[in-house]
Amino acid sequence: MSDTAFLSLEKLTLAYGDTVAVKDLDLSIRKGELVAFLGPSGCGKTTTMRSIAGLLSPASGAIRLDGADITRVSANKRSVGLVFQSYALFPHLTVFENVAFGLRLKKLPAAEIESKVTAGLKSVGLSKFSARKPGELSGGQQQRVALARSMVMEPKVLLLDEPLSNLDARLRLEMRTELQRVQKETGVTMIFVTHDQGEALSLADRIVVMLNGAIEQIGTPEDIYNRPVSRFVADFVGFENIFAVEGGKLKAGNGPIDFSGSLPPDTAGLVWRPRMVTLGSGPFQGTVRGASFSGSTREYLLDSPLGAIKAEEDATLAARETGSAIAFDLPVEKAARLKKFG
Amino acid sequence: MTPRVFSPLVLFLVIGFLIGPFFIIVAASLSGGETLAFPPQGFSLQWVAKVFTVESFRESFAISMLLAIGGTAAALVLGVPASYALSRYKLPFGETIRTIVSLPIIVPGIIVGLALLRYIVVPFGMNITLTLFLAHTALVLPYAVRVVSASLNNLRSDIEEAAVLLGSSRAGAFFRVVMPNIRSGILAAFILGFVTSFNQVPVSLFLSGPGVRTLPIDMLSYMEITYDPSVAALSALLAFMSIGIVFLAERFLGFSRYV
């Protein structure tokens, strides 16, 4: 893959003073990809993004973009755009002047600036607002101005910091569509940072899950959602029933449990989503401890020798009574197999 | 007395105490009599007119204006970068620096004035005007830092990073996106500094020399010799000047946000 890498991070280590935020990170991104950095706060995703933008110098390692080593290139000469979480529009300038800011610094002819800004504002649907000040726009509109301001610069990479987190549900869908359209039309390589797995799954071509300053897993949304490799990723994408595996046996509350069939030797854990749990039949016995109705499904909490189990059934089935005994199964063929339990 | 009667009464007394002297000065300055007195005897504008004919008032007014404008400008030249550094970076000893910068407010002016006279002017023979200029700069600096810091704290720092990513240098970002957004804070600091410097008495008390006096000090010495209402007239004019400046500042800048 390295021959097709457009942006690559090599053994990147980032630190704030003595605190190491990201350690020996390797990553390569192809031209035109839409990549999400996903992880909880403090995992190093924003730090990594800031180093790509040039706002933070790496302690060691290298950043290459389009064949050139840009590790020591200053932020204002990198051709990297960044849409800030707070949008960071210039409050004293009109929408038009905000978008024109970078073009004016490039000393382009006035007519060219005019036409680029006009086209940029048109593409985000804000032509009518060019004379307004940022303070007179809604959050969603401000974000689109910030997007246009970065895009008129024709950056090689566009970075977005939590692009959907400040928007309400309706605007979120709108912005998601907008970002996908911009990406398709311009072919710009996009990286966005998010702590929301739903955002990452729905928007990205590829997801980089980060934890404690290192990459936990890289993969397509399907990979991440269906085949998490570690306990952390499994938990993050909604697997509720998480068990360690040692010596081919499931490690549960009351001791190891045998499984029919053998697991590959590198299996460190097995995880099931609530809806993967079979209720009503199976080798295990449990007691219904709680139930909740959520429209299309009913969720149950079971007490069992394996510990607490979360199960889910179609709401069209009859409700199971709290306190009743129930047989259940954790089918191995449905489980996601973890290679790392930690 | 019930609170219903008591609170308006207290309010009235406080306001009377604050504003009353101003009305007394204005009334006294319009007096027709020969000496400073209240209630005024008769009515005339002669004392207001006289103010403009007193040579020493004209000279000391010029010095006070020079100090107020020059000192405040110097304080801003020092104070704006200082505020920027204090608000944007975690400086070693940042809090200490902040405290040192606000010391001139805390140390009594009379001590500053005496110290400057005893340890700077007398031993080194430093020019009085220059000493006054330095003293006023130091005196105004805390206000400059405080007011400019307030408007910097209201300004998100990521707009500078945004400017850099759009191709601006760090310094360029400061002048292109920081300065325009703290302009009204700087103007407010200037006005506050100007008024503070112009009305300053204790520091300037010790720092007067041949032909060099600030206006308030000159008024004090004028009154020691000539007890006519022209001092009241001058006071009233200065008060109107201050009120006018603050009124305009409030009108156009929302001055009270910064003070």
XYZ file of N, CA, C and O in Angstrom, chain A residues 50 53 55 75-76 82 84 86 88-92 101-102 105 149 153, chain B residues 155-156 158-159 161-170 176-177 180-181:
144
model
N -3.898 17.647 14.518
C -3.194 18.934 14.595
C -1.768 18.829 14.052
O -1.243 19.783 13.496
N -1.877 19.056 10.372
C -2.091 20.444 9.957
C -0.841 21.292 10.148
O -0.728 22.362 9.563
N 0.096 22.341 13.220
C -0.090 23.168 14.416
C 0.683 22.606 15.600
O 0.743 23.223 16.654
N 2.883 25.402 9.094
C 1.458 25.177 8.867
C 0.898 26.024 7.724
O -0.021 25.595 7.026
N 1.465 27.218 7.524
C 0.881 28.092 6.495
C 1.367 27.758 5.086
O 0.996 28.410 4.131
N -8.289 22.990 7.455
C -8.856 22.476 8.702
C -10.156 23.202 9.006
O -10.199 24.430 9.039
N -12.481 23.838 11.886
C -12.439 23.705 13.344
C -13.799 23.317 13.904
O -14.838 23.627 13.324
N -15.196 24.599 16.399
C -15.940 25.830 16.703
C -16.060 26.707 15.466
O -16.482 27.843 15.569
N -14.254 28.667 13.971
C -13.171 29.663 13.945
C -13.291 30.649 12.794
O -12.315 30.976 12.130
N -14.500 31.128 12.547
C -14.660 32.190 11.548
C -14.144 33.492 12.149
O -14.122 33.656 13.362
N -13.720 34.408 11.262
C -13.225 35.690 11.749
C -14.423 36.598 12.007
O -15.104 37.012 11.069
N -14.683 36.941 13.271
C -15.928 37.642 13.588
C -16.040 39.037 12.980
O -17.140 39.532 12.787
N -14.890 39.667 12.675
C -14.962 41.042 12.176
C -15.143 41.107 10.667
O -15.341 42.179 10.119
N -10.307 35.260 2.563
C -9.114 35.527 3.386
C -7.836 34.901 2.828
O -6.829 35.584 2.599
N -7.891 33.580 2.603
C -6.702 32.875 2.139
C -6.321 33.253 0.713
O -5.135 33.333 0.375
N -4.441 36.440 0.695
C -3.052 36.259 1.119
C -2.206 35.702 -0.017
O -1.015 35.949 -0.100
N -14.474 28.182 3.154
C -13.230 28.923 3.347
C -12.015 28.010 3.155
O -11.001 28.419 2.592
N -9.313 27.115 -1.050
C -7.851 27.066 -1.086
C -7.347 25.831 -1.824
O -6.151 25.650 -1.987
N -12.097 36.369 22.906
C -11.804 36.036 21.512
C -11.213 34.637 21.455
O -10.232 34.343 22.119
N -11.812 33.790 20.675
C -11.307 32.422 20.576
C -9.921 32.417 19.949
O -9.684 33.108 18.976
N -8.561 29.972 18.386
C -8.406 29.160 17.180
C -8.550 29.964 15.884
O -8.161 29.477 14.825
N -9.062 31.190 15.967
C -9.110 31.974 14.720
C -7.702 32.297 14.223
O -7.485 32.456 13.037
N -5.148 30.195 14.498
C -4.717 28.973 13.819
C -5.392 28.870 12.460
O -4.780 28.461 11.475
N -6.663 29.260 12.402
C -7.379 29.234 11.125
C -6.676 30.142 10.128
O -6.467 29.770 8.966
N -6.271 31.330 10.582
C -5.589 32.268 9.690
C -4.266 31.684 9.204
O -3.910 31.821 8.033
N -3.548 31.012 10.106
C -2.263 30.410 9.728
C -2.486 29.323 8.674
O -1.775 29.258 7.672
N -3.502 28.498 8.877
C -3.747 27.432 7.916
C -4.213 27.975 6.566
O -4.146 27.290 5.556
N -4.687 29.215 6.553
C -5.078 29.824 5.283
C -3.910 30.582 4.662
O -4.081 31.321 3.702
N -2.719 30.419 5.242
C -1.532 30.956 4.612
C -0.874 32.136 5.311
O 0.129 32.652 4.848
N -1.439 32.575 6.442
C -0.879 33.728 7.124
C 0.275 33.303 8.040
O 0.301 32.179 8.531
N 1.211 34.227 8.277
C 2.242 33.944 9.271
C 1.637 34.172 10.656
O 0.556 34.731 10.778
N 2.338 33.726 11.706
C 1.843 33.944 13.071
C 1.641 35.432 13.355
O 0.618 35.855 13.882
N -3.926 40.597 11.466
C -5.095 40.479 10.592
C -6.359 40.055 11.313
O -7.446 40.493 10.971
N -6.232 39.155 12.293
C -7.474 38.685 12.917
C -7.587 38.967 14.420
O -8.695 38.986 14.941
N -7.985 43.465 14.834
C -9.295 44.037 14.480
C -10.389 43.654 15.476
O -11.325 44.405 15.680
N -10.241 42.491 16.109
C -11.283 42.046 17.024
C -11.129 42.554 18.453
O -12.042 42.428 19.251
